[in-house]
Amino acid sequence: MTGPAVENKSLNPKTKIILICLLVLISVCLLVSIFFVYSTLSYDRVYKGVFINDTDVSRMTFDDVCNLLKSKYSEKAKDLKVVLNHEGMAAEVDLSEIDLEYKIEEAAQKAFDVGRKGNIFERLSEIFNTSREGVRLSLEYSYNLGKVNEIIDDFYSKTLISVKEANLSIQDNKVTLTTGHPGKSIDKEKALEIIDNSIKTCEGGTFDVPVITTMPKAIGVDDIYNQIVVQPVDAKAVVENNKVRVVPHELGREISKSELADIIKENENTTDKEILLPVKFIQPKVTTDEVNAKLFRDVLASSSTSFSTSGQNNYNRGINIGVAASKINGKILAPGEVFSFNDVVGPRTVANGFKIAKEYVNGKIVDGVGGGVCQVSSTLYSAVLFADLETVERQNHMFTVSYIPLGRDAAVAYNELDFKFKNNTNWPIKIVSSVKNNTVSFTIYGTKEEPGKTVELKHVQVGSQPSPVKYIDDPNLEEGKTVVVQSGYTGYTIDTYKIVKINGNVVSNNKIHRSIYRPYETIIKRGTKKVEKVVQTNSPAPETVLSPTSDPTPDPAASNEVVDETLVE
């Protein structure tokens, strides 16, 4: 049995030739492509289409690029100047003096790196696109910005015309409105852009700097009106650190608001124009001259008391009176200010100049530093009463005193008793003291607002208590004889009235206080020693011997009579 016959076919010779040619052609193309790719990727120059700024650096070596840029920028910049101009004024920027440096090698390296990063396909794509479309690289540079800004700032200052706002001037009896003008200044940012662009292109020259104009604010009618219109202010006296300062008066001002608006409207486009405004000036009620003329013009009141300097105690007491009075001398009180005797005179100590003298302490007469100071406070209180000033704090003595009428004394003791009064007038007052010829005096100066005003004081005794007598038996003293060891004082109750009159008419009659003075004990020694009786035709009366106390104060001759004293202002 025989199988099917196998047909053996062979390629046509012509077909073979064609196939061989195709294979050869493909091989050649492949080889050419490989060569092209190799030669392109291994190219040792800058690829086509690369620019640095506007400079074509295609097909140049790294060194060629550096040399070209140096000649075109670095070398050229050494002789390059940029001149800024503004209305005939100029500022020169020498590029060789601002520490300018072009980054040439960095730029050359960036140009050389184009087409040399990434895989084969990325590189070939970038090389192809660069050759068709081109790549522009920037030449980086640096310079001393501080030096450049210093030049710009100096030029700015020299060319600056500051904006001037409208100004209102008020002097004496004249009010002037001066219109403003625009301000002009170079644009510093634009000036820096000009310099920076010149460095970038390495092109010098003279350039006009743009100007910024600043307009003044529109003049506001309400604002100007409110500055002009004021009420007059009276002059016044102000007390500072025990000195008087006169605050001058201020004139009031008025103007028609509608008239002012018309004036501003008419001059809104003018510059630096002075306009005298129709302002009416108003005088105050109290002028500076009037205050100066009235200040401490009048004696409001004065008071004096006498003292003795015989004996050591009275001598020391006189010194204390002088020291205390001197501390008060010249004291000035503002209206409404309160005077404190203890604050002004201060502690009664030896260090402050005070001596030891007799004084009342806890119901007894004892030695103490500052004895006699109460006469100063009492004398001042008397002047205060006659000046019709307001008493804030006052206390009478425990026992009677002889240097001033009862009901008019003012006891003081540092940290315990104070004498205070207020300046209830509308003007400053000054207290002037003097100690002369065993007399202490106070005069209060101020300003009389009611010239016809008078003050009267009445001291009415409403009660009395005799001095209690204490006897001490003395076995060494002969029977029938007595010795006064301590002289006592009668106690009194005194009401003090103040009568105020205007032109002789009583406007007030008030009891201002009641003063209660305690009786002071009399101590008498009486003899109990027995003696032989001698018969005599005429027997004398028992003998009483007075033994003086350390510093007795005489009992004032107080009675039920009214004591009237008047001060006319």
Short mmCIF file of N, CA and C in Angstrom, two decimals, residues 397-518:
data_model
loop_
_atom_site.label_atom_id
_atom_site.label_comp_id
_atom_site.label_asym_id
_atom_site.label_seq_id
_atom_site.Cartn_x
_atom_site.Cartn_y
_atom_site.Cartn_z
N HIS A 397 -8.09 123.02 125.27
CA HIS A 397 -7.21 122.42 126.27
C HIS A 397 -8.02 121.80 127.42
N MET A 398 -7.37 120.91 128.16
CA MET A 398 -8.02 120.30 129.32
C MET A 398 -8.24 121.34 130.40
N PHE A 399 -7.25 122.24 130.55
CA PHE A 399 -7.34 123.29 131.56
C PHE A 399 -7.28 124.64 130.87
N THR A 400 -7.59 125.67 131.61
CA THR A 400 -7.59 127.01 131.04
C THR A 400 -6.19 127.45 130.67
N VAL A 401 -6.11 128.35 129.67
CA VAL A 401 -4.85 128.97 129.28
C VAL A 401 -5.03 130.48 129.39
N SER A 402 -3.91 131.18 129.54
CA SER A 402 -3.99 132.62 129.82
C SER A 402 -3.63 133.49 128.63
N TYR A 403 -3.06 132.92 127.56
CA TYR A 403 -2.53 133.75 126.49
C TYR A 403 -3.58 134.10 125.44
N ILE A 404 -4.80 133.54 125.54
CA ILE A 404 -5.83 133.81 124.55
C ILE A 404 -7.18 133.66 125.23
N PRO A 405 -8.22 134.38 124.81
CA PRO A 405 -9.53 134.24 125.44
C PRO A 405 -10.02 132.79 125.42
N LEU A 406 -10.66 132.38 126.51
CA LEU A 406 -11.20 131.03 126.56
C LEU A 406 -12.22 130.83 125.45
N GLY A 407 -12.18 129.65 124.84
CA GLY A 407 -13.05 129.36 123.72
C GLY A 407 -12.41 129.62 122.38
N ARG A 408 -11.16 130.13 122.40
CA ARG A 408 -10.49 130.42 121.15
C ARG A 408 -9.15 129.69 121.05
N ASP A 409 -8.90 128.76 121.94
CA ASP A 409 -7.64 128.02 121.92
C ASP A 409 -7.81 126.74 121.10
N ALA A 410 -6.67 126.17 120.67
CA ALA A 410 -6.67 124.92 119.90
C ALA A 410 -5.50 124.08 120.39
N ALA A 411 -5.81 123.01 121.12
CA ALA A 411 -4.76 122.14 121.66
C ALA A 411 -4.26 121.19 120.58
N VAL A 412 -2.95 120.91 120.61
CA VAL A 412 -2.36 119.96 119.66
C VAL A 412 -1.40 119.04 120.41
N ALA A 413 -1.30 117.83 119.93
CA ALA A 413 -0.33 116.86 120.44
C ALA A 413 -0.04 115.91 119.30
N TYR A 414 1.22 115.79 118.93
CA TYR A 414 1.56 115.02 117.74
C TYR A 414 1.06 113.58 117.87
N ASN A 415 0.41 113.10 116.80
CA ASN A 415 -0.19 111.76 116.73
C ASN A 415 -1.39 111.59 117.65
N GLU A 416 -1.85 112.66 118.32
CA GLU A 416 -3.02 112.55 119.20
C GLU A 416 -4.07 113.61 118.88
N LEU A 417 -3.69 114.86 119.01
CA LEU A 417 -4.62 115.96 118.74
C LEU A 417 -4.06 116.81 117.61
N ASP A 418 -4.93 117.17 116.66
CA ASP A 418 -4.49 117.99 115.54
C ASP A 418 -5.44 119.18 115.39
N PHE A 419 -4.93 120.22 114.81
CA PHE A 419 -5.76 121.37 114.44
C PHE A 419 -5.76 121.45 112.92
N LYS A 420 -6.96 121.37 112.33
CA LYS A 420 -7.08 121.40 110.88
C LYS A 420 -8.14 122.42 110.46
N PHE A 421 -7.87 123.06 109.33
CA PHE A 421 -8.88 123.94 108.75
C PHE A 421 -8.75 123.89 107.23
N LYS A 422 -9.82 124.27 106.57
CA LYS A 422 -9.88 124.21 105.11
C LYS A 422 -9.95 125.62 104.52
N ASN A 423 -9.25 125.79 103.40
CA ASN A 423 -9.39 127.03 102.64
C ASN A 423 -10.69 126.94 101.85
N ASN A 424 -11.74 127.53 102.39
CA ASN A 424 -13.05 127.46 101.75
C ASN A 424 -13.33 128.66 100.84
N THR A 425 -12.26 129.39 100.47
CA THR A 425 -12.42 130.49 99.52
C THR A 425 -12.14 129.99 98.11
N ASN A 426 -12.34 130.85 97.15
CA ASN A 426 -12.09 130.50 95.75
C ASN A 426 -10.69 130.88 95.29
N TRP A 427 -9.86 131.34 96.23
CA TRP A 427 -8.51 131.79 95.89
C TRP A 427 -7.50 131.13 96.82
N PRO A 428 -6.25 131.04 96.40
CA PRO A 428 -5.21 130.55 97.32
C PRO A 428 -5.05 131.52 98.49
N ILE A 429 -4.67 130.99 99.62
CA ILE A 429 -4.36 131.83 100.78
C ILE A 429 -2.94 131.54 101.24
N LYS A 430 -2.33 132.55 101.84
CA LYS A 430 -0.96 132.41 102.35
C LYS A 430 -0.94 132.78 103.83
N ILE A 431 -0.25 131.94 104.62
CA ILE A 431 -0.13 132.18 106.05
C ILE A 431 1.27 132.75 106.32
N VAL A 432 1.31 133.92 106.91
CA VAL A 432 2.59 134.57 107.24
C VAL A 432 2.68 134.69 108.75
N SER A 433 3.78 134.20 109.30
CA SER A 433 3.96 134.25 110.76
C SER A 433 5.17 135.11 111.10
N SER A 434 5.16 135.63 112.31
CA SER A 434 6.32 136.36 112.81
C SER A 434 6.38 136.21 114.32
N VAL A 435 7.59 136.19 114.85
CA VAL A 435 7.80 136.14 116.30
C VAL A 435 8.77 137.27 116.63
N LYS A 436 8.27 138.27 117.33
CA LYS A 436 9.08 139.46 117.61
C LYS A 436 8.60 140.08 118.92
N ASN A 437 9.58 140.48 119.73
CA ASN A 437 9.27 141.16 121.00
C ASN A 437 8.29 140.35 121.85
N ASN A 438 8.57 139.07 121.97
CA ASN A 438 7.74 138.17 122.80
C ASN A 438 6.27 138.13 122.34
N THR A 439 6.08 138.29 121.04
CA THR A 439 4.73 138.22 120.47
C THR A 439 4.77 137.33 119.23
N VAL A 440 3.84 136.38 119.18
CA VAL A 440 3.70 135.56 117.98
C VAL A 440 2.47 136.03 117.23
N SER A 441 2.64 136.26 115.92
CA SER A 441 1.56 136.81 115.12
C SER A 441 1.35 135.97 113.86
N PHE A 442 0.10 135.92 113.44
CA PHE A 442 -0.25 135.26 112.18
C PHE A 442 -1.12 136.21 111.36
N THR A 443 -0.79 136.31 110.07
CA THR A 443 -1.60 137.07 109.13
C THR A 443 -1.94 136.15 107.96
N ILE A 444 -3.21 136.10 107.62
CA ILE A 444 -3.66 135.26 106.51
C ILE A 444 -4.01 136.17 105.34
N TYR A 445 -3.26 135.98 104.23
CA TYR A 445 -3.49 136.76 103.02
C TYR A 445 -4.32 135.95 102.03
N GLY A 446 -5.17 136.65 101.32
CA GLY A 446 -6.00 136.00 100.31
C GLY A 446 -6.66 137.05 99.45
N THR A 447 -7.86 136.73 98.99
CA THR A 447 -8.61 137.66 98.13
C THR A 447 -10.02 137.81 98.67
N LYS A 448 -10.36 139.04 99.05
CA LYS A 448 -11.70 139.29 99.58
C LYS A 448 -12.70 139.32 98.42
N GLU A 449 -13.67 138.44 98.52
CA GLU A 449 -14.72 138.42 97.50
C GLU A 449 -15.93 139.23 97.93
N GLU A 450 -16.00 139.56 99.24
CA GLU A 450 -17.08 140.40 99.77
C GLU A 450 -16.43 141.45 100.68
N PRO A 451 -16.03 142.59 100.11
CA PRO A 451 -15.29 143.60 100.90
C PRO A 451 -16.03 144.08 102.14
N GLY A 452 -17.36 144.05 102.16
CA GLY A 452 -18.10 144.55 103.31
C GLY A 452 -18.34 143.51 104.38
N LYS A 453 -17.64 142.40 104.33
CA LYS A 453 -17.87 141.30 105.27
C LYS A 453 -17.07 141.52 106.55
N THR A 454 -17.72 141.31 107.71
CA THR A 454 -17.04 141.38 109.00
C THR A 454 -17.37 140.14 109.81
N VAL A 455 -16.47 139.79 110.72
CA VAL A 455 -16.66 138.63 111.59
C VAL A 455 -16.52 139.07 113.03
N GLU A 456 -17.48 138.70 113.87
CA GLU A 456 -17.42 138.96 115.30
C GLU A 456 -17.43 137.64 116.05
N LEU A 457 -16.69 137.57 117.15
CA LEU A 457 -16.66 136.39 118.01
C LEU A 457 -17.20 136.74 119.38
N LYS A 458 -18.01 135.87 119.93
CA LYS A 458 -18.53 136.04 121.29
C LYS A 458 -18.24 134.77 122.07
N HIS A 459 -17.65 134.93 123.25
CA HIS A 459 -17.35 133.80 124.12
C HIS A 459 -18.20 133.95 125.38
N VAL A 460 -19.16 133.07 125.56
CA VAL A 460 -20.12 133.17 126.66
C VAL A 460 -19.84 132.08 127.68
N GLN A 461 -19.63 132.51 128.93
CA GLN A 461 -19.45 131.54 130.01
C GLN A 461 -20.82 131.00 130.42
N VAL A 462 -20.98 129.68 130.32
CA VAL A 462 -22.26 129.07 130.68
C VAL A 462 -22.14 128.21 131.93
N GLY A 463 -20.94 128.15 132.51
CA GLY A 463 -20.77 127.37 133.73
C GLY A 463 -19.36 127.50 134.25
N SER A 464 -19.18 127.14 135.55
CA SER A 464 -17.85 127.17 136.14
C SER A 464 -17.78 126.16 137.27
N GLN A 465 -16.57 125.70 137.54
CA GLN A 465 -16.31 124.78 138.64
C GLN A 465 -15.10 125.28 139.40
N PRO A 466 -15.25 125.52 140.71
CA PRO A 466 -14.09 126.00 141.48
C PRO A 466 -13.02 124.93 141.55
N SER A 467 -11.84 125.39 141.79
CA SER A 467 -10.72 124.47 141.93
C SER A 467 -10.89 123.66 143.21
N PRO A 468 -10.87 122.34 143.15
CA PRO A 468 -10.94 121.54 144.38
C PRO A 468 -9.66 121.73 145.19
N VAL A 469 -9.83 121.72 146.54
CA VAL A 469 -8.67 121.94 147.42
C VAL A 469 -8.35 120.64 148.14
N LYS A 470 -7.09 120.28 148.08
CA LYS A 470 -6.62 119.09 148.77
C LYS A 470 -5.62 119.53 149.84
N TYR A 471 -5.88 119.09 151.11
CA TYR A 471 -4.98 119.44 152.22
C TYR A 471 -4.10 118.25 152.56
N ILE A 472 -2.85 118.56 152.80
CA ILE A 472 -1.89 117.54 153.23
C ILE A 472 -1.31 117.97 154.58
N ASP A 473 -1.53 117.14 155.59
CA ASP A 473 -1.00 117.48 156.92
C ASP A 473 0.51 117.32 156.93
N ASP A 474 1.17 118.34 157.50
CA ASP A 474 2.64 118.34 157.57
C ASP A 474 3.05 118.46 159.04
N PRO A 475 3.61 117.39 159.63
CA PRO A 475 4.00 117.43 161.04
C PRO A 475 5.18 118.34 161.30
N ASN A 476 5.87 118.74 160.24
CA ASN A 476 7.03 119.62 160.42
C ASN A 476 6.65 121.10 160.31
N LEU A 477 5.43 121.34 159.96
CA LEU A 477 4.95 122.71 159.83
C LEU A 477 4.11 123.06 161.05
N GLU A 478 4.39 124.24 161.60
CA GLU A 478 3.70 124.64 162.83
C GLU A 478 2.19 124.68 162.62
N GLU A 479 1.53 124.26 163.62
CA GLU A 479 0.07 124.25 163.60
C GLU A 479 -0.44 125.68 163.38
N GLY A 480 -1.41 125.79 162.45
CA GLY A 480 -1.97 127.11 162.14
C GLY A 480 -1.38 127.73 160.89
N LYS A 481 -0.28 127.14 160.37
CA LYS A 481 0.35 127.65 159.15
C LYS A 481 -0.01 126.73 157.97
N THR A 482 -0.12 127.34 156.77
CA THR A 482 -0.38 126.57 155.53
C THR A 482 0.59 127.02 154.44
N VAL A 483 0.86 126.09 153.54
CA VAL A 483 1.73 126.37 152.38
C VAL A 483 1.03 125.86 151.11
N VAL A 484 0.83 126.75 150.13
CA VAL A 484 0.21 126.35 148.86
C VAL A 484 1.27 125.65 148.01
N VAL A 485 1.13 124.36 147.86
CA VAL A 485 2.09 123.57 147.06
C VAL A 485 1.76 123.67 145.58
N GLN A 486 0.49 123.66 145.22
CA GLN A 486 0.07 123.71 143.81
C GLN A 486 -1.13 124.63 143.69
N SER A 487 -0.97 125.67 142.86
CA SER A 487 -2.09 126.59 142.64
C SER A 487 -3.07 125.97 141.66
N GLY A 488 -4.32 125.95 141.97
CA GLY A 488 -5.33 125.36 141.10
C GLY A 488 -5.99 126.37 140.21
N TYR A 489 -6.80 125.86 139.28
CA TYR A 489 -7.52 126.72 138.35
C TYR A 489 -9.01 126.39 138.42
N THR A 490 -9.79 127.41 138.22
CA THR A 490 -11.23 127.21 138.13
C THR A 490 -11.57 126.59 136.78
N GLY A 491 -12.54 125.71 136.75
CA GLY A 491 -12.99 125.14 135.49
C GLY A 491 -14.12 125.97 134.92
N TYR A 492 -14.18 126.06 133.56
CA TYR A 492 -15.20 126.86 132.90
C TYR A 492 -15.80 126.10 131.72
N THR A 493 -17.04 126.44 131.42
CA THR A 493 -17.69 125.98 130.19
C THR A 493 -18.00 127.22 129.36
N ILE A 494 -17.43 127.28 128.15
CA ILE A 494 -17.53 128.47 127.31
C ILE A 494 -18.16 128.10 125.97
N ASP A 495 -19.19 128.82 125.58
CA ASP A 495 -19.76 128.69 124.24
C ASP A 495 -19.23 129.82 123.37
N THR A 496 -18.76 129.45 122.17
CA THR A 496 -18.20 130.45 121.25
C THR A 496 -19.15 130.62 120.07
N TYR A 497 -19.46 131.89 119.78
CA TYR A 497 -20.36 132.22 118.68
C TYR A 497 -19.60 133.02 117.62
N LYS A 498 -19.97 132.78 116.37
CA LYS A 498 -19.38 133.57 115.28
C LYS A 498 -20.52 134.27 114.54
N ILE A 499 -20.43 135.60 114.50
CA ILE A 499 -21.45 136.40 113.84
C ILE A 499 -20.83 137.00 112.58
N VAL A 500 -21.42 136.70 111.43
CA VAL A 500 -20.93 137.21 110.15
C VAL A 500 -21.90 138.27 109.65
N LYS A 501 -21.33 139.43 109.27
CA LYS A 501 -22.14 140.53 108.76
C LYS A 501 -21.65 140.94 107.39
N ILE A 502 -22.59 141.37 106.54
CA ILE A 502 -22.27 141.96 105.25
C ILE A 502 -22.80 143.38 105.26
N ASN A 503 -21.85 144.32 105.16
CA ASN A 503 -22.21 145.75 105.20
C ASN A 503 -23.06 146.07 106.43
N GLY A 504 -22.71 145.45 107.55
CA GLY A 504 -23.39 145.72 108.80
C GLY A 504 -24.62 144.88 109.05
N ASN A 505 -25.08 144.13 108.08
CA ASN A 505 -26.26 143.28 108.24
C ASN A 505 -25.84 141.86 108.60
N VAL A 506 -26.45 141.32 109.65
CA VAL A 506 -26.10 139.97 110.09
C VAL A 506 -26.62 138.95 109.08
N VAL A 507 -25.72 138.11 108.59
CA VAL A 507 -26.11 137.05 107.66
C VAL A 507 -26.04 135.68 108.32
N SER A 508 -25.30 135.58 109.44
CA SER A 508 -25.27 134.32 110.19
C SER A 508 -24.83 134.60 111.61
N ASN A 509 -25.38 133.83 112.54
CA ASN A 509 -25.02 133.94 113.95
C ASN A 509 -25.10 132.53 114.52
N ASN A 510 -23.96 131.86 114.56
CA ASN A 510 -23.95 130.44 114.92
C ASN A 510 -22.98 130.16 116.06
N LYS A 511 -23.42 129.25 116.92
CA LYS A 511 -22.48 128.73 117.92
C LYS A 511 -21.58 127.73 117.22
N ILE A 512 -20.30 127.97 117.28
CA ILE A 512 -19.39 127.11 116.54
C ILE A 512 -18.85 125.96 117.39
N HIS A 513 -18.77 126.14 118.71
CA HIS A 513 -18.36 125.03 119.55
C HIS A 513 -18.54 125.38 121.03
N ARG A 514 -18.47 124.38 121.86
CA ARG A 514 -18.46 124.55 123.32
C ARG A 514 -17.13 124.04 123.83
N SER A 515 -16.48 124.83 124.65
CA SER A 515 -15.18 124.46 125.23
C SER A 515 -15.37 124.21 126.72
N ILE A 516 -14.98 123.02 127.17
CA ILE A 516 -15.10 122.66 128.59
C ILE A 516 -13.70 122.53 129.18
N TYR A 517 -13.40 123.37 130.16
CA TYR A 517 -12.11 123.36 130.82
C TYR A 517 -12.29 122.79 132.23
N ARG A 518 -11.53 121.78 132.54
CA ARG A 518 -11.64 121.16 133.86
C ARG A 518 -10.98 122.04 134.93
#
